[in-house]
Coordinates of C-alpha atoms in Angstrom, one line a residue:
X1 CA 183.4 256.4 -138.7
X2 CA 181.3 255.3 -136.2
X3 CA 177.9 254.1 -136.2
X4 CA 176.4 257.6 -135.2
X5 CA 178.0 259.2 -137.6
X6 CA 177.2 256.6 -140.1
X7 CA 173.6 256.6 -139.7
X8 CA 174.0 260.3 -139.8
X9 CA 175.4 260.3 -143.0
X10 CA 172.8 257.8 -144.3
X11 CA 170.0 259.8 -143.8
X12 CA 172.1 262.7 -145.6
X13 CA 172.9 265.0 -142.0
X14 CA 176.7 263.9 -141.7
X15 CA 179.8 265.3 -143.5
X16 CA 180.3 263.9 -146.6
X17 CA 183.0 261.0 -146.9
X18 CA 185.5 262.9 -148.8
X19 CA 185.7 265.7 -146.2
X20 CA 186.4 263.2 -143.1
X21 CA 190.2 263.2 -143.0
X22 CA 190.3 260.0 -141.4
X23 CA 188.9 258.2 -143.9
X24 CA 191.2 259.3 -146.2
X25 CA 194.0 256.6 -147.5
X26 CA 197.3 257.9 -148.8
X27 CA 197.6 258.7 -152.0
X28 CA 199.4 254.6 -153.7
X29 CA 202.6 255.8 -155.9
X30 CA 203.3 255.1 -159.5
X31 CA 205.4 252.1 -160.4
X32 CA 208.4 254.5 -161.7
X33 CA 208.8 255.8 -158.2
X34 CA 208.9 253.0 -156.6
X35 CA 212.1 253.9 -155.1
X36 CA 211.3 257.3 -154.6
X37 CA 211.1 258.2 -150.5
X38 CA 208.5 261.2 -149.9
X39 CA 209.0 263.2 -147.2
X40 CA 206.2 264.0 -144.9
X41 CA 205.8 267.2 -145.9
X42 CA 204.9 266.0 -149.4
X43 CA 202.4 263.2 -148.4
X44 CA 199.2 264.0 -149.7
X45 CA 201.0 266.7 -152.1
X46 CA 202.6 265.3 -154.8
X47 CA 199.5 262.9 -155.8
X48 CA 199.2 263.9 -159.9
X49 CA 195.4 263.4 -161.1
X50 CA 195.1 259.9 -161.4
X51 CA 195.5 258.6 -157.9
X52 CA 193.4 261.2 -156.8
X53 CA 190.9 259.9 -159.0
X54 CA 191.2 256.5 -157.8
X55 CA 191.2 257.9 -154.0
X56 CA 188.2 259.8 -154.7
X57 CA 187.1 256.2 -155.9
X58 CA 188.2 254.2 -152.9
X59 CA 185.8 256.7 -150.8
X60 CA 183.2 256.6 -152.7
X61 CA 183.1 253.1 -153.4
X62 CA 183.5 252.5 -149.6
X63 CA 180.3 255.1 -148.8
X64 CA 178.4 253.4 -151.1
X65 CA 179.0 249.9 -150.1
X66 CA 178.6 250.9 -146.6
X67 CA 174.8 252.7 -147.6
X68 CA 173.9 250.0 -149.8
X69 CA 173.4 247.5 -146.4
X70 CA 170.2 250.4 -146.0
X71 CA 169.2 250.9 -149.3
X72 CA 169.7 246.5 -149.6
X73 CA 166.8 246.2 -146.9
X74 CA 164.8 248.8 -147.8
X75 CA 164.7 246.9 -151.4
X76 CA 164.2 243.8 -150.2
X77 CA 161.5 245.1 -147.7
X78 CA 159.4 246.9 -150.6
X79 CA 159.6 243.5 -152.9
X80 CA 158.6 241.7 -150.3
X81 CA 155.2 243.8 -149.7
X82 CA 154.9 243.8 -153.2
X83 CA 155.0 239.5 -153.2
X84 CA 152.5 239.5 -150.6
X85 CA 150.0 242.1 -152.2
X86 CA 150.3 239.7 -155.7
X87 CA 149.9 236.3 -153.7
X88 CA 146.7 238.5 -151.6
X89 CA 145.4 239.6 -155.0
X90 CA 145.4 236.1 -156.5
X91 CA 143.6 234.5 -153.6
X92 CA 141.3 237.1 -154.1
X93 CA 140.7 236.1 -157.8
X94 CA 140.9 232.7 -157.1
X95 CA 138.1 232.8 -154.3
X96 CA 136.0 235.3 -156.3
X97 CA 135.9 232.7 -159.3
X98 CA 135.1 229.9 -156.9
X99 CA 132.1 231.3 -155.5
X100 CA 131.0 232.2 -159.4
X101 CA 131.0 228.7 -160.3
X102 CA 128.6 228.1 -157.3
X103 CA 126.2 230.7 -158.0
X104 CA 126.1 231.1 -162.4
X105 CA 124.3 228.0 -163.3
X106 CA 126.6 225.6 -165.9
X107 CA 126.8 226.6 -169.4
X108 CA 124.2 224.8 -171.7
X109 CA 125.5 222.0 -173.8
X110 CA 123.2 221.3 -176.7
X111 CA 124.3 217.4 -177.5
X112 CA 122.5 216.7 -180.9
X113 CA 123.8 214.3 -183.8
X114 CA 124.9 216.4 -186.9
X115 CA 121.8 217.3 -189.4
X116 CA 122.0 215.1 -192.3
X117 CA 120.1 214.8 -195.4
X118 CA 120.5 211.0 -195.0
X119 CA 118.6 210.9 -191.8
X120 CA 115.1 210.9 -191.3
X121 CA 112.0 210.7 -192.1
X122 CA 111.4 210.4 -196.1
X123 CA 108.0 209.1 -196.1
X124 CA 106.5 212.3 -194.9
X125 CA 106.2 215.7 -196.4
X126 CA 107.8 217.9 -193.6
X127 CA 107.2 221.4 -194.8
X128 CA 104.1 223.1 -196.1
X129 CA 104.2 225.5 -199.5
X130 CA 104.5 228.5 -197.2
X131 CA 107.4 226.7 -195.7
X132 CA 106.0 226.1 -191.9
X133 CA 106.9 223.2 -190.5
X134 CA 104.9 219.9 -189.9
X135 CA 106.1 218.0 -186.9
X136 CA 106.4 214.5 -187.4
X137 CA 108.2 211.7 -184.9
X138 CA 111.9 211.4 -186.3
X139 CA 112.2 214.7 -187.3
X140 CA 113.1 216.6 -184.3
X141 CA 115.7 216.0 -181.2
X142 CA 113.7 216.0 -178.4
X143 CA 116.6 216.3 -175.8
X144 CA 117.8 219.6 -178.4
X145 CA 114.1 220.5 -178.0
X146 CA 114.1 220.3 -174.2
X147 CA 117.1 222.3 -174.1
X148 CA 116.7 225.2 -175.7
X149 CA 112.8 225.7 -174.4
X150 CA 114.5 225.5 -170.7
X151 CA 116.6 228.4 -170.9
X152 CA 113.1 230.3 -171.3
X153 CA 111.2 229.6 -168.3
X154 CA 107.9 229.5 -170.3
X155 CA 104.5 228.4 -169.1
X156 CA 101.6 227.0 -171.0
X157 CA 98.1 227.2 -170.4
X158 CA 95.9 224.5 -171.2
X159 CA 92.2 224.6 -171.6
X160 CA 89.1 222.1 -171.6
X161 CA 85.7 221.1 -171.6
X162 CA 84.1 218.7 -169.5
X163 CA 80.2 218.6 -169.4
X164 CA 77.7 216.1 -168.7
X165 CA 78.7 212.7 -169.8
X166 CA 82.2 214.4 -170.9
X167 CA 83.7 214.4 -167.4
X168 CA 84.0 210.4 -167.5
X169 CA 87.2 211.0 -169.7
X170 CA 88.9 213.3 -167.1
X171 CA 90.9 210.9 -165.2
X172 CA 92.6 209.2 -168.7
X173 CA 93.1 213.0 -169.9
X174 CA 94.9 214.1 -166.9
X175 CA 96.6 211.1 -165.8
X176 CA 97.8 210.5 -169.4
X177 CA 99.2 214.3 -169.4
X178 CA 101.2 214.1 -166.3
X179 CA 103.1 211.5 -168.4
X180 CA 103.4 213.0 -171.5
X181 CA 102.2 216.5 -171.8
X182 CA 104.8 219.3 -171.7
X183 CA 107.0 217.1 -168.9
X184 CA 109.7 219.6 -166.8
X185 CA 108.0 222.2 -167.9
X186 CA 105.1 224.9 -166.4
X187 CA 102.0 223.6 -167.3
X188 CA 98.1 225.6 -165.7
X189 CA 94.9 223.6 -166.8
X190 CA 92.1 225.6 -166.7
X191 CA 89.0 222.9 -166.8
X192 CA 85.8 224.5 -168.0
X193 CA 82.7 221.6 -166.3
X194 CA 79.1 221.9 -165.1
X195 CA 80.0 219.3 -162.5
X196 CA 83.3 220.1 -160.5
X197 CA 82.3 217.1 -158.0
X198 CA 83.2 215.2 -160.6
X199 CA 86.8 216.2 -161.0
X200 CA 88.6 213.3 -160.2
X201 CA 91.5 214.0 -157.8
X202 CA 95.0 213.1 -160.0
X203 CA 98.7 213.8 -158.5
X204 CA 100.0 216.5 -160.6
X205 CA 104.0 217.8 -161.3
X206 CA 105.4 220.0 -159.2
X207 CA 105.0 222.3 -162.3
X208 CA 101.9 221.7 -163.0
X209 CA 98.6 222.9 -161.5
X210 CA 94.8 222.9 -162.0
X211 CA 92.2 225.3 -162.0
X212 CA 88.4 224.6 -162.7
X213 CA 85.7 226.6 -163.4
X214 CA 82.1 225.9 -163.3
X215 CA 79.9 226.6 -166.3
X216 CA 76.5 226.3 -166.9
X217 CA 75.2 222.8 -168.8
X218 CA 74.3 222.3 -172.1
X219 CA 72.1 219.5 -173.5
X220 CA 73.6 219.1 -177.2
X221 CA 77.9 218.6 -177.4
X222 CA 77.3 221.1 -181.0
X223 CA 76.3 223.4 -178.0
X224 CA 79.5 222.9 -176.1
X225 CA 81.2 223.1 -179.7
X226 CA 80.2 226.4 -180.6
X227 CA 80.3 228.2 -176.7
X228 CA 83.8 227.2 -176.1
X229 CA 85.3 229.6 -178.5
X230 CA 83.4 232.5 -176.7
X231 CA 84.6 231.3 -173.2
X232 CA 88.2 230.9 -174.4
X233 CA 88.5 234.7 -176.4
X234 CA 87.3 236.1 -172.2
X235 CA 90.0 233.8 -170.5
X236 CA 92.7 234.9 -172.6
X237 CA 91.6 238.4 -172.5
X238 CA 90.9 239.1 -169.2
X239 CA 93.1 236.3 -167.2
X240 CA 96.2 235.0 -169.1
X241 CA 98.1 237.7 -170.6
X242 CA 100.5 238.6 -167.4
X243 CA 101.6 235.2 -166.5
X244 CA 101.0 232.9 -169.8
X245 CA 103.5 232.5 -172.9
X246 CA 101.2 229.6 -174.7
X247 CA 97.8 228.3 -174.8
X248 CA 96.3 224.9 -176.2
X249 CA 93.2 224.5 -176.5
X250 CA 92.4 220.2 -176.5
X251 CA 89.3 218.0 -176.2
X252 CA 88.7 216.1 -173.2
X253 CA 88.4 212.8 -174.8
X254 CA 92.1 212.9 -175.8
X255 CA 94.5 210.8 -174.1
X256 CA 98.2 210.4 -173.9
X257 CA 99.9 207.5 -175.5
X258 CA 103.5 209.5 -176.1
X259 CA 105.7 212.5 -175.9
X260 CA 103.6 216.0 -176.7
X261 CA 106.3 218.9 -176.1
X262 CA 108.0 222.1 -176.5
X263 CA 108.1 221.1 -180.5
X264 CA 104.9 221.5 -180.5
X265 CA 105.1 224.7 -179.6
X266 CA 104.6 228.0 -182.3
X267 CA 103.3 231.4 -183.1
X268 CA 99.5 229.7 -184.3
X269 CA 99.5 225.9 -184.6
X270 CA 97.4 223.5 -185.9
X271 CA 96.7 219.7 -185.7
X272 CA 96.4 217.8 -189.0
X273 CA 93.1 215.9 -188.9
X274 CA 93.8 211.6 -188.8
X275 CA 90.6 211.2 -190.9
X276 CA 91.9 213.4 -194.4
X277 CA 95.6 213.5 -193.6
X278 CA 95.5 211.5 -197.5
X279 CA 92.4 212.6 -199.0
X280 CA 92.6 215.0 -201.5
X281 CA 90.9 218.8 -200.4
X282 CA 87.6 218.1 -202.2
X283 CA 86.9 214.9 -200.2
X284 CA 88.1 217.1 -197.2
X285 CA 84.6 218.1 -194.8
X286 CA 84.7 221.7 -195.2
X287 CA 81.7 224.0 -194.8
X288 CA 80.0 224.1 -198.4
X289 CA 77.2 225.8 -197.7
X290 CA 78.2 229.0 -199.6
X291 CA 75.9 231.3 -197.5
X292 CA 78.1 230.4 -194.0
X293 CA 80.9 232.6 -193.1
X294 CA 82.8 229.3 -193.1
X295 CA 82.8 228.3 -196.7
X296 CA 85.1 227.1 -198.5
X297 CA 84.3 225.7 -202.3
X298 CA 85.5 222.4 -203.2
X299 CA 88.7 223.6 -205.2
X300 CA 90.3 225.5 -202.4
X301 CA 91.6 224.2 -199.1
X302 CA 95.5 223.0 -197.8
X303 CA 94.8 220.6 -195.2
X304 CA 92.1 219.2 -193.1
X305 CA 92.1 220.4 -189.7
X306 CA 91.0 219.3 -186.2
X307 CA 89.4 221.3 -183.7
X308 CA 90.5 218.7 -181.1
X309 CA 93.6 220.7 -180.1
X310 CA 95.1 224.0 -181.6
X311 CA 97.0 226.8 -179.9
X312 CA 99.6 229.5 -180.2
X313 CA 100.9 232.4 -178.6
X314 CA 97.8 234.5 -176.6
X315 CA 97.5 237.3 -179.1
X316 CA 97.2 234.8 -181.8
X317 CA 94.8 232.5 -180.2
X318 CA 92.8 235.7 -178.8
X319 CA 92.6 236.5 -182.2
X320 CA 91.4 233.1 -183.6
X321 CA 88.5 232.8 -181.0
X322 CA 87.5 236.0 -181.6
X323 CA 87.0 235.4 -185.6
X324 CA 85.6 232.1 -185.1
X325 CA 83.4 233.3 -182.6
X326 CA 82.3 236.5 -185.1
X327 CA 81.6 234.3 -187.5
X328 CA 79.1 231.9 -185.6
X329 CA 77.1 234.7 -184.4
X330 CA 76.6 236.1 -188.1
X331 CA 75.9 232.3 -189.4
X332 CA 73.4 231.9 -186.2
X333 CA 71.5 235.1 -187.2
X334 CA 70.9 233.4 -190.2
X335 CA 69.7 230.5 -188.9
X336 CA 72.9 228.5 -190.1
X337 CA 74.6 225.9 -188.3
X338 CA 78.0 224.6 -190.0
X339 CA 78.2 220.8 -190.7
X340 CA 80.9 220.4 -187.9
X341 CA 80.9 223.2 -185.8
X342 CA 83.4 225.7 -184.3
X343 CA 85.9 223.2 -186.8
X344 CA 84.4 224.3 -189.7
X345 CA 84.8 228.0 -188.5
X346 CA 88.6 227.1 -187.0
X347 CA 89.3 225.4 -191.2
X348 CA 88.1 228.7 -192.6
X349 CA 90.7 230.6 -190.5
X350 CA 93.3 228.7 -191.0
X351 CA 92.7 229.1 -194.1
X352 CA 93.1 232.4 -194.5
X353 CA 95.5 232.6 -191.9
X354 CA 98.4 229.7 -192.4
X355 CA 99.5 228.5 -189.2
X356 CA 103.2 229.1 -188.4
X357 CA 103.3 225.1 -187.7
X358 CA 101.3 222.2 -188.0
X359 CA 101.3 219.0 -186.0
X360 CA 101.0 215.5 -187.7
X361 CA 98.0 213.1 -187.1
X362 CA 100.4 211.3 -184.8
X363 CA 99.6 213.9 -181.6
X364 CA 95.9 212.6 -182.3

């Protein structure tokens, strides 16, 4: 056959092997007539089935052998498109995972020592009969703490008064807070003062930043008392609801000797007083005048409470100054003034509204 005719028949347009004569062997004889002589007349006739079979064999055996060199690299062709499709595919995969690694930050790994009932603080009462917790030092992980608040991307607000003689205890305040107050994390100061010439210029956090506003000044600190909770229910209304998740409210005179952070952090907190931490609630200086909207008689009460720093989330805290704020309007009408203040209004709230969590004397 030649190779015309060959690749003629591979692509199926050539006579079929069995029909080209010369390709035809003659017919092998069986072993009994091995001394048999055909005559030439007979060759090719007097094949019985089998060795026709096994001619029809020889050919076809031959055909395909010869085809398979096509079909052989045609195979070997297509696997070899399909290796380099799989190899393309897993570059792919490998450079697609390479470039997610860069951009997703790292998973979070909270590393904490085990709780344990053996650890701790056992000199302390940590939880309050309507089980919120009181924060003392030892009984939370700070670096836990830390952790989970920074997956949030919170920010705080921070408010205080400065007026008259006050703003002398801005620079401790502020300085002391850039080392301890809410550290890493977002912190906006509003400072309420009748002077701003007198804010002292302190380097603050990349995260943190300060905003003063000037008020107008008072001559008696019960007057500052009782205005701030007016001036903080208007901030939080009409200024910190799109961009604030927390608000404390501090004095000015407080400084910074450690860590104040995310643990202190709830729905409405509150800051057990240093002075009646261990007094019992009858010693405690609640109002007792029973005609002030902030009374409380000498056999009720939970805890002591400063006014020196409390906060919460907005609504919460809107809704505290509010109340408070109520409150000393009715008692002024009356010609009332409670025996401390805006914290003898902020005790009778609490009062009736239990903070979700309550600081230890140790943050004052």
């Amino acid at each position: 056959m030649s190779l015309t005719e060959f690749n003629q028949w591979s692509q199926g347009e050539g006579p079929s092997v069995e029909e080209d004569e010369e390709t035809v062997s003659v017919c092998s004889r069986r072993p009994e007539d091995a001394d048999t002589v055909l005559e030439p007349s007979q060759s090719g006739t007097t094949c019985d089935k089998t060795s026709n079979v096994m001619e029809h064999y020889t050919t076809t055996t031959m055909s395909h052998a010869l085809g398979g060199v096509t079909l052989s690299v045609l195979y070997l062709d297509y696997t070899s498109n399909m290796d380099r499709s799989r190899l393309q595919r897993q570059q792919q995969q490998q450079h697609q995972e390479k470039e997610k690694q860069l951009t997703e930050p790292a998973p979070v790994k909270f590393l904490n020592s085990q709780p344990s009932v053996l650890v701790g603080r056992t000199d302390v009462v940590s939880v309050t009969p309507w089980l919120a917790p009181t924060i003392w030092e030892g009984t939370f992980s700070p670096t836990l703490m830390d952790s989970l608040y920074n997956q949030q991307n919170i920010t705080i607000a921070t408010t205080v008064f400065a007026l008259g003689k006050y703003t002398h205890f801005l620079k401790d305040f502020l300085e002391s807070a850039e080392q301890h107050y809410f550290v890493g994390f977002r912190v906006h100061y509003y400072l309420f003062t009748d002077q701003p010439e007198m804010v002292p210029e302190v380097k603050l956090g990349d995260q943190h930043r300060l905003t003063v506003r000037e008020v107008p000044s008072l001559d008696r600190w019960q007057d500052i008392s009782m205005g701030r909770m007016g001036i903080l229910e208007k901030l939080i209304k009409s200024e910190l609801t799109d961009e604030i998740n927390y608000v404390f409210c501090l004095d000015v005179d407080t400084k910074f000797y450690g860590r104040w952070g995310v643990e202190t952090l709830g729905r409405l907190v509150a800051v057990r007083h240093p002075w009646f931490y261990d007094h019992p609630r009858y010693r405690f200086a609640y109002e007792r005048n029973a005609e002030s909207q902030a009374f409380i008689s000498f056999d009720e009460g939970d805890y002591y409470y400063t006014s020196s720093a409390f906060g919460g989330f907005l609504d919460e805290v809107h809704e505290l100054t509010k109340t408070c704020r109520e409150q000393q309007s009715i008692d002024a009408a009356n010609s009332i003034e409670t025996i401390w203040q805006d914290e003898s209004h902020l005790n009778k709230y609490f009062f009736s509204n239990k903070p979700s969590k309550l600081l230890s004397p140790e943050y004052l």
